[in-house]
Structures are given as C-alpha cells and as structure tokens.
XYZ file of C-alpha atoms in Angstrom:
621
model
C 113.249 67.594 85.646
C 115.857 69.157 88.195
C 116.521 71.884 85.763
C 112.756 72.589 84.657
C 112.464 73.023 89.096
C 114.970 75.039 88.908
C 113.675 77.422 85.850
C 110.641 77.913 87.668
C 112.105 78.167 91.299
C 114.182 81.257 89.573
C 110.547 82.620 87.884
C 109.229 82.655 91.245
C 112.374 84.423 92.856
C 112.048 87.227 89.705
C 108.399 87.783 90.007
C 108.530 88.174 93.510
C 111.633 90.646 93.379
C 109.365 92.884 90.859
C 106.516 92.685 92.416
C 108.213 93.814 95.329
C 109.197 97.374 93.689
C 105.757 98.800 94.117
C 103.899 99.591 97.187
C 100.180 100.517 97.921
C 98.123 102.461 100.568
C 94.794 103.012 101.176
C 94.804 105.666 103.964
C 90.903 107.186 105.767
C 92.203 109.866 107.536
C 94.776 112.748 107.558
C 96.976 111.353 110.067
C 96.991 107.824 108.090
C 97.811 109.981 104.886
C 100.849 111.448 106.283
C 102.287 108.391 107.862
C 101.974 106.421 104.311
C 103.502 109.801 102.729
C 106.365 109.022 104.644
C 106.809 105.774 104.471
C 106.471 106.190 100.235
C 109.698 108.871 100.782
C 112.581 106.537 102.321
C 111.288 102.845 101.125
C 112.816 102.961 98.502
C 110.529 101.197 95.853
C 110.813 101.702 92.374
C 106.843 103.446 92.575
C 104.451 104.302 95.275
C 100.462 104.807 95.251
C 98.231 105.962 97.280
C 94.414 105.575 96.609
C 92.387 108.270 98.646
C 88.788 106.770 99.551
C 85.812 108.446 98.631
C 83.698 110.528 100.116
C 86.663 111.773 102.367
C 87.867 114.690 103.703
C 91.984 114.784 104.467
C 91.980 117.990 106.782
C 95.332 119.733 107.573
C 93.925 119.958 110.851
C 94.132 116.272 111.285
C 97.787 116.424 110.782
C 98.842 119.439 113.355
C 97.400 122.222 110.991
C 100.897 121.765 108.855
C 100.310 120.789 105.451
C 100.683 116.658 103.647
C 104.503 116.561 103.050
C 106.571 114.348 100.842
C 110.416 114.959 100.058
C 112.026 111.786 98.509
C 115.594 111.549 98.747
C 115.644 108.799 95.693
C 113.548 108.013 92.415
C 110.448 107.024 93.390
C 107.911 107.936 91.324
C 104.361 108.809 93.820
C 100.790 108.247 92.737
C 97.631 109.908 94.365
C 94.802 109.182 93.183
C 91.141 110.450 94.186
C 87.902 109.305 93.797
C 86.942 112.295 91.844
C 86.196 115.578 92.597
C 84.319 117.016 94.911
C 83.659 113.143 96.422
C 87.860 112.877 97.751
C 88.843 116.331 99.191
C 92.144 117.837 100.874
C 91.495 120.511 103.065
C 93.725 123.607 104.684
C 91.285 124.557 106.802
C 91.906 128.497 105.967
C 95.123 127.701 107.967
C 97.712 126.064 106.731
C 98.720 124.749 102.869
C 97.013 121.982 101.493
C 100.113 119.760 99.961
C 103.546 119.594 98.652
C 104.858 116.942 97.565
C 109.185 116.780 95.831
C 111.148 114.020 94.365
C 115.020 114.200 93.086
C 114.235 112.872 90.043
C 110.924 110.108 90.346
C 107.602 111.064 88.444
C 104.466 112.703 90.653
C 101.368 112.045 89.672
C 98.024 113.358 91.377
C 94.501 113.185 89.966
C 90.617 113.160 90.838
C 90.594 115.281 93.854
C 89.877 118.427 95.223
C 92.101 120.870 96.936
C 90.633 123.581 98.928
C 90.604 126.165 101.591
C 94.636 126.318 101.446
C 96.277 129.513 102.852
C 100.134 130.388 102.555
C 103.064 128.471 101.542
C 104.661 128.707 98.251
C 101.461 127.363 96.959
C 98.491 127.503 99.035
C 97.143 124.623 97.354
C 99.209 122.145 95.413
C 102.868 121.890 94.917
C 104.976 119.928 92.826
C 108.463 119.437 92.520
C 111.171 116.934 90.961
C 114.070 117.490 89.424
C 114.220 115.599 86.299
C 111.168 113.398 86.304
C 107.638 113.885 84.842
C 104.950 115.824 86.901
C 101.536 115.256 85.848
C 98.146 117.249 87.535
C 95.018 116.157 85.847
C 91.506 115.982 86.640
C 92.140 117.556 89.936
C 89.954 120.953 91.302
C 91.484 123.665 93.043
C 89.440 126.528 95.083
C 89.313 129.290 97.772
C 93.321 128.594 98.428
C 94.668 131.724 99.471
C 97.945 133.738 100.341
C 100.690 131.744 99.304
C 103.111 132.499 96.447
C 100.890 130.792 94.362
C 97.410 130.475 95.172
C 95.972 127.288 93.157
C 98.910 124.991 91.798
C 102.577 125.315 91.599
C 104.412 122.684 89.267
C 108.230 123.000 89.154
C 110.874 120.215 86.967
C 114.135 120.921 86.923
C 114.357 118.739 83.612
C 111.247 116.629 82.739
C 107.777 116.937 81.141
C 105.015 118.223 82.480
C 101.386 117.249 82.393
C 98.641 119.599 83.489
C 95.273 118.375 81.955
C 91.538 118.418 82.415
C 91.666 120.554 86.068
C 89.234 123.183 87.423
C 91.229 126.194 89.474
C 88.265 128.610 90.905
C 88.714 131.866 93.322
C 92.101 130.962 94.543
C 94.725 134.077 95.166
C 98.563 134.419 95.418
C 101.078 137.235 96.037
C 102.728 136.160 92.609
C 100.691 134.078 90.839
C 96.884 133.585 91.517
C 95.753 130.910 89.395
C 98.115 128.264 88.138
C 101.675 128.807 88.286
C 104.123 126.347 85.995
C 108.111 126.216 85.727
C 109.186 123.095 82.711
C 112.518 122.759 81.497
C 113.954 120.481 78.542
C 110.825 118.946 78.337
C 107.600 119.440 77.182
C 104.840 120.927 78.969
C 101.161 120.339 78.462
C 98.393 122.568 79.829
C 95.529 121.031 77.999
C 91.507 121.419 78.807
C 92.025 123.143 81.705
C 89.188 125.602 83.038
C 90.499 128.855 85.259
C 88.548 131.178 86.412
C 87.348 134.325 88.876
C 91.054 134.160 90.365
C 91.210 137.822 91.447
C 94.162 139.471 93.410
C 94.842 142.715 92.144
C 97.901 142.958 94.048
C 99.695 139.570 92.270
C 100.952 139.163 89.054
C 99.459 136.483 87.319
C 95.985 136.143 87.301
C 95.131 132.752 85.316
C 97.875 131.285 84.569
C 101.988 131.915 84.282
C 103.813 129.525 82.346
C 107.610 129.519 82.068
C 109.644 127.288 79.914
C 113.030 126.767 79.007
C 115.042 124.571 76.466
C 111.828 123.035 75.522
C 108.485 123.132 74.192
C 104.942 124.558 75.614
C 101.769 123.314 74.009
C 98.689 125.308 75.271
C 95.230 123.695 73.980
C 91.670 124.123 74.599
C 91.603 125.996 77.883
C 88.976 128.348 78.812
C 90.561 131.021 81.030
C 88.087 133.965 82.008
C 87.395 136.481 85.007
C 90.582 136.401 85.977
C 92.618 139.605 86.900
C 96.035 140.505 88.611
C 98.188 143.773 88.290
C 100.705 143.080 85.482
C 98.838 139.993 83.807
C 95.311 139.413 84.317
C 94.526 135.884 81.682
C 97.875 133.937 80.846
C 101.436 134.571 81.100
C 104.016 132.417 79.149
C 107.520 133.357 78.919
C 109.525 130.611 76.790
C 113.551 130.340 76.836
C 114.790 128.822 73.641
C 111.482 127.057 73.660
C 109.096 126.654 70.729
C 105.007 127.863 71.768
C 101.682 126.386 70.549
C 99.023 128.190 71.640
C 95.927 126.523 70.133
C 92.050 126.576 70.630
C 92.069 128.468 74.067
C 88.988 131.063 74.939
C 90.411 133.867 77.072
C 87.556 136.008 78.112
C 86.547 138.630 80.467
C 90.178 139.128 82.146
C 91.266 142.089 83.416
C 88.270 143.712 85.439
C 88.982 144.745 87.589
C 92.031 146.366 86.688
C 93.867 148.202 85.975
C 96.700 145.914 84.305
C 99.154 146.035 81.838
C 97.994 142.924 79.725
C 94.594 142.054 79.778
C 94.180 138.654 78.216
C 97.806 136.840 76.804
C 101.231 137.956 77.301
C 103.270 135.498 75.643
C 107.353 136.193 75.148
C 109.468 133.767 73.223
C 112.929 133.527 72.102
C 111.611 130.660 69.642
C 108.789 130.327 67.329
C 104.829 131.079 68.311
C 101.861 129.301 66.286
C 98.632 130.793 67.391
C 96.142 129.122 66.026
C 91.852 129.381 66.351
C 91.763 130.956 69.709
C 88.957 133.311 71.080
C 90.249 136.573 72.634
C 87.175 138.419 74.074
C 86.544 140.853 76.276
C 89.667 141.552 78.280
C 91.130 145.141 79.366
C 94.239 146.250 80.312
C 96.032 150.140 80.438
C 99.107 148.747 77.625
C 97.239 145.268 75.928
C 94.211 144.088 75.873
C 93.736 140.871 73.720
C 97.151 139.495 73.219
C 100.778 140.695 72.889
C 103.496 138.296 71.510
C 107.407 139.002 70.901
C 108.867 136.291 69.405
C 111.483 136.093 66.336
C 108.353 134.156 64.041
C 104.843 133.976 64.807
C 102.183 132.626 63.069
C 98.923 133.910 63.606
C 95.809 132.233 62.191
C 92.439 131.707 62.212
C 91.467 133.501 65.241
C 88.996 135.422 67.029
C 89.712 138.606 68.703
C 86.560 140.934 69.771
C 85.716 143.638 72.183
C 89.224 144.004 73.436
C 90.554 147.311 75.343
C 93.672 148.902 76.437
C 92.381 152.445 76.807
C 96.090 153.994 76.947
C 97.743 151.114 75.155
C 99.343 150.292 72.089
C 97.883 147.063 72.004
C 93.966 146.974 71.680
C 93.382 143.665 69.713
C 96.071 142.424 69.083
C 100.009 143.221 69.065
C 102.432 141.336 67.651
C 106.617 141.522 67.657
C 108.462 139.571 65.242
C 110.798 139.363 62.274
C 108.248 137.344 60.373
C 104.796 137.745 60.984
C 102.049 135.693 59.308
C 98.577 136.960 59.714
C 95.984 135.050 57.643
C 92.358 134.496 58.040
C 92.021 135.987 61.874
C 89.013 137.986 62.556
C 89.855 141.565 64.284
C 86.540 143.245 65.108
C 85.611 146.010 67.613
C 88.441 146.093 70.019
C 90.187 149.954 71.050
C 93.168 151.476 71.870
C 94.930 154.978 72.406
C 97.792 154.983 70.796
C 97.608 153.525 67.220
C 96.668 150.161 65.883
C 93.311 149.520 67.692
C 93.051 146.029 66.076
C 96.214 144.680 64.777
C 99.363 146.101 65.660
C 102.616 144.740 64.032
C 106.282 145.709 65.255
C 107.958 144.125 62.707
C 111.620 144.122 61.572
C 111.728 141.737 58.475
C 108.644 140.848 56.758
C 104.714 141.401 57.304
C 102.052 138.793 55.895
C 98.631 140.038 56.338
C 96.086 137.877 54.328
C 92.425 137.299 54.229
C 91.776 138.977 57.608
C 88.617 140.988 58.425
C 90.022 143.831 60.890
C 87.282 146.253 61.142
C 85.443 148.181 63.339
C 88.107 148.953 65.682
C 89.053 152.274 67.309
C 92.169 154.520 67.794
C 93.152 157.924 67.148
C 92.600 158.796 63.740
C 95.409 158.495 61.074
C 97.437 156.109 63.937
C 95.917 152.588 61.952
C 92.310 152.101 63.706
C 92.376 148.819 62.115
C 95.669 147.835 61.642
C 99.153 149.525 62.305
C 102.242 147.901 60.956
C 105.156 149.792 62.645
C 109.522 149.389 62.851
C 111.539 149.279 59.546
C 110.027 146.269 57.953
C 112.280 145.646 54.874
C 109.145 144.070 53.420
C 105.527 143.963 53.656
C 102.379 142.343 52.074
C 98.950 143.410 52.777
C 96.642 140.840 50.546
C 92.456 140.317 50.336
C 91.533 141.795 53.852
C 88.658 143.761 54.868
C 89.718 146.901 56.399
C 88.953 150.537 57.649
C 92.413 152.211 57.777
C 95.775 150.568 58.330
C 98.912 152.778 58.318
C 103.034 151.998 58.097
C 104.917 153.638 60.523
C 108.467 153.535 59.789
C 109.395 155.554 62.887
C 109.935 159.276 60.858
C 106.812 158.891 59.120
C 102.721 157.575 59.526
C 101.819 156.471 55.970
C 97.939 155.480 55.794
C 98.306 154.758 52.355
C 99.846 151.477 51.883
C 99.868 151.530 48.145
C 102.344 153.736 48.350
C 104.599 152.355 50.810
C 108.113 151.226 49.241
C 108.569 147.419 49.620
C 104.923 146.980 50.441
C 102.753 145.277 47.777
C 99.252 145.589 48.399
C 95.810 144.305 46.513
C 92.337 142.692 46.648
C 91.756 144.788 50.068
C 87.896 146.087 50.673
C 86.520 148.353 53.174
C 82.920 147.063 53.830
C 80.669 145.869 56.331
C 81.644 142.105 57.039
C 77.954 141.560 57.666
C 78.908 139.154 60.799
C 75.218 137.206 62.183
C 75.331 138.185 65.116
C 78.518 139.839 66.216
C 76.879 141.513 69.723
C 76.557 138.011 71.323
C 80.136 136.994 69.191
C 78.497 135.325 66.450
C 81.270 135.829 63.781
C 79.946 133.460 60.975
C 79.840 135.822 58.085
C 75.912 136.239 56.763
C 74.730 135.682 53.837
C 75.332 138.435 51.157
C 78.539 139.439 53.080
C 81.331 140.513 50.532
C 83.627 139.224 52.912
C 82.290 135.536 51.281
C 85.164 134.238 48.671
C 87.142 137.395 48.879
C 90.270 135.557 50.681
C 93.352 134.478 48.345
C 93.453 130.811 48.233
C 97.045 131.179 47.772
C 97.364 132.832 50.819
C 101.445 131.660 52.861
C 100.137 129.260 55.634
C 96.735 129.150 54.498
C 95.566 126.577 57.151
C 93.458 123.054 56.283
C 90.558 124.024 58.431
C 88.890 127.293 59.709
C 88.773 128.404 63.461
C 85.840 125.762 64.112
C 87.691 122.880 62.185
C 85.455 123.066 58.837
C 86.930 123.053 55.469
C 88.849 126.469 54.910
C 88.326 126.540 51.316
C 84.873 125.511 49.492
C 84.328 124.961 45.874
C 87.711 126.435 45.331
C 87.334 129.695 46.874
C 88.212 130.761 50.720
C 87.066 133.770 52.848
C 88.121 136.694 54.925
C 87.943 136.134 58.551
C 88.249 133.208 60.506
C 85.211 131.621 59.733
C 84.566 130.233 56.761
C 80.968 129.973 55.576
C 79.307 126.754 54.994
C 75.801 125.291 54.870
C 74.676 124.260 58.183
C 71.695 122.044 58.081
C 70.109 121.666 61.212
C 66.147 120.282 61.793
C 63.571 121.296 64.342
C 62.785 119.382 66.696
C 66.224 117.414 66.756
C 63.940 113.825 67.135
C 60.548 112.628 66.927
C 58.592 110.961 69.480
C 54.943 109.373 68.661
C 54.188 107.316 71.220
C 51.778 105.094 71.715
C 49.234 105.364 68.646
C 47.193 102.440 69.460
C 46.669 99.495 66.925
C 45.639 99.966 63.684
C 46.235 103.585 63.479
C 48.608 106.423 61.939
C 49.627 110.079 63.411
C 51.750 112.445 61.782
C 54.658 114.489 62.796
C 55.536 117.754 60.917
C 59.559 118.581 61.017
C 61.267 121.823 59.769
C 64.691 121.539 57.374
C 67.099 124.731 58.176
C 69.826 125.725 56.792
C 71.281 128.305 59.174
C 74.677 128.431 57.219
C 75.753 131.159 54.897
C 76.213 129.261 51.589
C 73.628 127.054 50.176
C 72.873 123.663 51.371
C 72.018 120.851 48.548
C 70.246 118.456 50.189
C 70.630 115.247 48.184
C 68.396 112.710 49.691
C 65.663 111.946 52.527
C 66.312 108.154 53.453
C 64.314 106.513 56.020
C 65.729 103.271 57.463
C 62.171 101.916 57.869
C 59.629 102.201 54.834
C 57.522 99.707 56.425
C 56.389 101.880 59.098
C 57.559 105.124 58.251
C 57.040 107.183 55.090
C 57.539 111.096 54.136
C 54.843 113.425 53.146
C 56.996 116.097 51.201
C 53.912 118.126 50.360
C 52.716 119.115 54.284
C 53.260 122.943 55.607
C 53.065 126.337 54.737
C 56.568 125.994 53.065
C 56.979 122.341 51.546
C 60.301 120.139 50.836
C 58.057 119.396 47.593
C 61.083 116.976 47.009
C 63.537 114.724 48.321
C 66.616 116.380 46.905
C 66.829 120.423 47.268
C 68.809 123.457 47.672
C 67.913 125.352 50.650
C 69.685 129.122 50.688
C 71.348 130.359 53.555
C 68.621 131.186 56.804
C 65.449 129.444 54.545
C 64.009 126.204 55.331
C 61.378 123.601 54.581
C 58.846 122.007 56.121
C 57.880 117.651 55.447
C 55.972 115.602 57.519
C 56.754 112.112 59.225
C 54.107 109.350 58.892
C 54.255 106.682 61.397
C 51.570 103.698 60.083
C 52.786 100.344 62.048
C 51.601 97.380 60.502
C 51.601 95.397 63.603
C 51.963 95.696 67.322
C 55.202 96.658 69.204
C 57.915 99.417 69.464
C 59.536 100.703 66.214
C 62.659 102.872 66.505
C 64.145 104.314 62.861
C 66.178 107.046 61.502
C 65.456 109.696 58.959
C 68.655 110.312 57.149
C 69.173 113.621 55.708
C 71.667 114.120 52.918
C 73.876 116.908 52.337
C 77.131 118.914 51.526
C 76.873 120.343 55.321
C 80.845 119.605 56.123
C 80.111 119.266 59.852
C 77.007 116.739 59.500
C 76.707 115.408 55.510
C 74.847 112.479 56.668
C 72.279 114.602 59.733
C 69.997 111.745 61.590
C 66.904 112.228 63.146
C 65.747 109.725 65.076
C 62.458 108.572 65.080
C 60.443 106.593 68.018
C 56.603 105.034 68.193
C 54.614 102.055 69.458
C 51.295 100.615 69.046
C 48.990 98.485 70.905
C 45.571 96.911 70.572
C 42.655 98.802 71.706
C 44.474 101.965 71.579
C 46.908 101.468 74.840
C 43.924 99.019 76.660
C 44.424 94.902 77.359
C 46.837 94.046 74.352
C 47.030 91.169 72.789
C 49.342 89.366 74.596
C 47.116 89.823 77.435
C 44.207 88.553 75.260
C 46.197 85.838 74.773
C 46.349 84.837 78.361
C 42.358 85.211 78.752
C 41.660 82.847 75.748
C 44.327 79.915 76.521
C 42.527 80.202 79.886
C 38.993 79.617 78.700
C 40.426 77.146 76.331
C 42.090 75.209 79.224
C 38.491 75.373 81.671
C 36.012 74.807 79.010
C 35.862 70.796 78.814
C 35.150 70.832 82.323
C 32.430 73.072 81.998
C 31.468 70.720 79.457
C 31.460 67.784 81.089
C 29.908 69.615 84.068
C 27.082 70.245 82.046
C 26.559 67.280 80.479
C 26.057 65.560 83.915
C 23.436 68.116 84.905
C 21.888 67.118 81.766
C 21.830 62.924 82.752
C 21.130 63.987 86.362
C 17.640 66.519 85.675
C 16.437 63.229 83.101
C-alpha cells in the first residue's frame, strides 16, 4: 500500500513538473500584450502562448508608439494566436512597426490575425527571427505596412524550417523587399497558398515575394501572386544555395506595371535542381524577362502555362531558361514578345535540350532570332520532338541556324506549324478545341512525361497524349446544375427540362442516366428540340442534349433524389444532379395532417352533441 502511495505521490510530482513547462495569456490591450511578451522571454518555460481576443485592436500607440517586442535569450518556443482575420488586429498606427518577435533557437508561431498600418523597421509589419528553430506564419493578413526594409513579412532561421501558409499580404511597400521577404537555411521552407498582391514600390527590389535559401530545400505551391511591381523583380524572387526548388501550381499575373523592371514575373537562381511544374505565367512585363527566367544546373519544365508575357528589350519574353539539362515537355508558350531572340522559349543550354510536346506559337521577336523558340550556347546535344511551332533557331554563338534539321547533334521530328485552335485563348482559355491538330500529336514516350496535365487530368487518353499543357478530355457538365420543383400540390406531376453538355474537346460516352428514386422520379428522354433519345450516348465535343425530369409523388411529403449521370469525363465520371420537390393536399392549402386535427376533434365533441340532442328530444315530448 505504502509503495502504491508512493507511485502515485511521484505521478502527481511528474505531472505537475510538466504541466508546469507551458504558460498561457490572454491579454485585451496593447499594454497587457507587451507585458505578457515579456514575461514569455525570460520565464523560461519549455513553450509560451498567447491567445489574442477577438474583435481587438493591439495599437502600437498603446505601447509608446514602439512596436510588440520579444527577444528570448533561451528555447522557448512562442505561440500567437488570433481570432481570425480582420476580427484580431495589430496596428502601427502609420507610426511605428507592427511586431518583431526573435528566439535563439525556440519555434515562433503566429496565426489568424491581421497586421496593418506598420511603417519602418526592418519589417514594417511582421518579423521573425530564431536561430535554429521552426518559424511558421499562416493564416495571418498583412496590409498598408510601409517603409521598412521589408514592407509585409520578414522571416529569418539561421537553421530551421520554415512555414509560411494560407496568408493574404495586400499594398504593403519596402525599400528592399515589398511584399514578403524570406531567409531559410538547412531546412525546408514552405510558402504554400499564399495570396500577394498590388505591393507596388518602384523604388524596392522585390515586389511579391523574395525567397532565399541555403543548404536546403524551397517548395513553392499554389500561390497566386499578381499586381505586384518593384525595380529589379516585380512577382517572385528565389535565389537557392545548394538548395533543391519546387515551384508548383503558382499563378503569377499582371506583375511588372508599372515598370520598368528587369524581371517581370519569376526570377528564380539555383545552384541545385528546379522542377517547374503546372504554373500560370500571365501577363507580366519587364525591360530583360518577362514570364520567368531560371539558371540552374537541371530544370525541369512541365506542363505549364505561359501567355501574354513581355520584355520589350529582353532576351527573355516567355520564358528563359539556363541549364545543362533542360526538359521542356507539354508547356504551352503562346503570345508572349521579346527584342532580342526567342520571344517564347529561350534555352541557354550547355549539355542537352529536351523540347517535347510543347505548343510555342504565336510569339514575337525579330525575325530569324527564334520567335518561338531559341535554343542558344554550345549544346553538345539537342532534341526537338512533336511540338507545334512557328520558327525556332540554334544559336551556337558564330552562327543563327533556323533550320533545326540540319543542326549537328540535334535530332528533330513529328514538329507542325499550325494553328493550336486554343477555345478561347483572349480570356486564357488554353483547352485545345475540337478539330485542333494539336489533339494526339504529343509523343507518349516523351523523357518526364508527367502523370497528369496542368489541371491534374489524365495526361494521356486512349493511349495517345497532346501538345500543350492541357490535355483534352470530355467535360460533361448540365444546365441548370440542380432541380428545384417545389411544392406541386397532391396528386399532381410537373416537369423539369435539363440540358447534357459536353464542353470538352474529345467525345463524351455517356453510359447511363440512374435516378436514385424511380418511385417519384422518372426520365422523359424524348422532350426538346435536341433529345437524349437514350440513356447511354456519345455527345461530341461543344454538342449537347436535352431530357426532361418528371417529378409524380405518390404521396405527401418532401422527396430529395439524385440523377446520376454516367461517363468517361475524368474530372466527374459519376456527375450528380440533385433533385428537390414536395407535395401537399389541396395544392399547398390545410394538409392532411391538419385535416387530421379537425376530424379527431369532431370525433372527440360529437357524443355530446349527441346526447345533447337526445335530451332536447325527451324534454320538447
């Protein structure tokens, strides 16, 4: 018994010690947030949180017009967290910076606030510093923070990861960086789902965001950076030290005006590999490049999007890529300009070219420079396979061939030189139409042909893939997306007419029409100017079909089902359409259960009505 006291007397004593290593605050007001800052810097507990309330404004103003400070000596690790944005927000006032928080070595963590109205410092809004922990910044907003090195965010480890994720930076300005400024070392850092944009200084660097890594890895995913625009780069920056770069799924738009600067949308420098992979480059200007420019010793380029692109005096209109290995497969390369040579693809290339299955047409550059493509340095080999072209020339630095059948060490075939017939390239619409010869012309053999095209549907159908980076599929959609009958009354049917569309390139097979309710429901193939006629069908690409809905309930009540339509559409085989109606007695008037009511209350007086009248009866004889 003594010894079970004691094993729980020395539980006690453990959980007390750990729970001990963590501390909480829950400050209102600036002054309170300062004073629990400080306290989290020399307590010494293993981590530290502070929950900001809701609703709230922390002004610098509240705290002497100097910004929220925290500089650990130890390894703490600090939590803020918000209530979300635009509910818990930090405030400079136009006067001072916002926050800056350092560690030696703890983790930082902030999220679910906003930071605004910041004005000098080295980051008018946020910083972040530790020196080998993990900084994270997520679900945060930054805006109007002005004048300091950095204007938005500035997120510096000496020798950790770094997490920036699922933030909003809006018209902030710096006299380096404008946007989003990061600094990871031998770690990886994440800049995921992030949205920057209209941060405008013309006289800073960086316009979105500047990202530089060292001795470790950079993954860049699914950020839409646009309107930005600085003097030297106006979209996104990365320069990677022995560090691998995966640049994925990111729209970069509209960068670069005004200008003038040298790169317009990405400016990405590596001394270790680049994978960039389904991004959309549109729209940026620059005076040197306009969509992208990338140096790096490998780079793989694939399935992306670059349109409308501009570097007027540049060698670098679409896109220009560096490298002793390029692979180029499946990207599309439409309308973008240049003065030098190369107004879509430009390769500098000193061991081997792979250009397959691209469409790179329509672009514009001096004549005989490569409108559509220049590949450029001594490349000791080259292959130029199944792309749809206007004119791509070799430079070897003595000569400009634009005859790449001719080119020693260059093997060349399958290449056309038509119309890709995009649907709606103007409002950047790059699904290839119908009839396009651009359709099954890609090599399925193709080095690094990828799984999945730039929108994540199957590259290759029925065995054969296409130039560009969209693949064309079937796309079965229905109009309208639901139907709603409402109340039909009792005893009663309505009808519902829906249109079938495939607005895909390739033929949809529609293979069945399944309703989950035949009780209520049923199909009328035969209704409209242009019938279904059946339940299984082949729709080409841009026809449809019309079929109506027939909604017959057999009793009172609310029926909800699903029509079920069947298909090889990759993004949607199985496409539902819900279907909603009711019906009541009377057509919407007293229903039944309220009939129900009235009888069992007749039913209830009626025997002493009876016996009411019965002694009328005895009483009148």
């Amino acid at each position: 018994m003594r010894n079970l006291f004691l094993f729980f007397l020395g539980f006690i004593f453990i959980f007390s010690s750990l729970s001990a290593t963590a501390a909480t605050f829950t400050p209102t007001n600036a002054a309170q947030l300062q004073a629990d800052l400080n306290t989290a810097a020399a307590n010494g507990e293993v981590s530290n949180t502070i929950l900001l309330a809701a609703n709230t404004v922390y002004s610098t103003s509240g705290n002497g017009n100097s910004p929220f400070l925290y500089a650990s000596p130890n390894s703490s690790d600090l939590i803020i967290t918000g209530a979300g944005q635009g509910s818990t927000l930090l405030d400079g006032g136009g006067i001072s910076n916002v926050m800056h928080l350092s560690t030696v070595d703890g983790d930082i963590r902030v999220s679910h606030l906003t930071v605004q109205n910041g004005m000098t410092g080295d980051a008018a809004g946020i910083s972040l510093e530790t020196g080998s922990g993990e900084l994270v910044l997520e679900h945060a907003e930054l805006k109007n923070n002005l004048n300091g090195s950095t204007g938005g965010a500035r997120i510096v480890s000496l020798s950790g990861n770094i997490s920036v994720n699922n933030n909003v930076l809006v018209g902030n300005q710096g006299t380096s960086s404008n946007g989003l400024y990061i600094d990871g070392t031998d770690g990886l850092t994440s800049v995921n789902e992030n949205t920057i944009q209209n941060n405008v200084n013309s006289a800073a660097e960086t316009g979105g965001i500047q990202l530089d890594v060292h001795n470790g890895k950079a993954s860049v995913v699914h950020n839409t950076v646009t309107g930005n625009s600085a003097a030297s780069t106006s979209g996104i920056r990365i320069t990677a030290e022995s560090s691998e770069v995966y640049f994925s799924e990111n729209l970069v738009s509209g960068n670069g005006v005004p200008g003038p600067s040298l790169f317009g949308g990405v400016a990405l420098s590596a001394t270790g590999p680049v994978t960039f992979l389904a991004n959309t480059i549109l729209d940026n200007r620059a005076d040197s490049i306009g969509g992208i420019g990338i140096e790096s010793p490998e780079i793989i380029f694939i399935n992306n999007i670059v349109a409308g692109n501009a570097a007027p005096s540049g060698q670098g209109g679409g896109a220009y890529l560096g490298s002793f290995s390029n692979f180029c497969v499946n990207n599309t390369v439409y309308d973008n300009e240049n003065g030098i040579g190369g107004g879509g693809l430009s390769l500098f290339t000193l061991g081997t070219a792979n250009i397959y299955n691209n469409i790179v047409f329509a672009n514009s550059a001096p004549a005989a420079s490569g409108q559509d493509i220049l590949i450029g340095g001594p490349a000791t080999s080259g292959a130029l396979f199944n792309n749809d072209f206007g004119e791509a020339c070799v430079n070897d630095g003595m000569t400009v061939n634009c005859d790449p059948t001719t080119v020693a060490n260059f093997t060349t075939g399958a290449n056309i030189n038509v119309d890709p017939l995009f649907v709606d390239a103007p409002n950047a619409n790059f699904n290839l139409a119908e009839g396009s010869q651009a359709i099954d012309a890609g090599d399925v053999n193709a080095p690094d042909l990828p799984a999945t095209d730039h929108d994540g549907n199957p590259r290759v159908v029925n065995g054969q893939v296409d130039m560009g980076a969209l693949e064309a599929q079937p796309n079965i959609v229905t109009d309208p997306a639901s139907l709603d009958f409402g109340d039909i009354g009792g005893n009663k049917s309505s009808s519902l007419s829906l249109i079938i569309a495939n607005v895909g390139s390739l033929p949809a097979d529609v293979s069945g029409l399944v309703l989950s309710d035949t009780v209520n429901y049923s199909l009328d193939l035969n209704a409209g100017s242009d019938p279904c006629a059946a339940s299984s069908f082949t729709l080409p690409g841009g026809n449809n079909c019309t079929l109506s809905v027939i909604f017959s309930p057999k009793q009172n009540g609310l029926f909800n089902a699903t029509l079920t339509i069947n298909s090889n559409d990759p993004d949607e085989p199985a496409l539902a359409v819900p279907l909603s109606g009711s019906a009541q007695a009377g057509g919407g008037g007293c229903s039944l259960g309220a009939v129900g009511q009235v009888s069992s209350l007749w039913s209830g007086l009626l025997p002493f009505f009876f016996w009411g009248f019965v002694r009328l009866k005895r009483k009148s004889l």
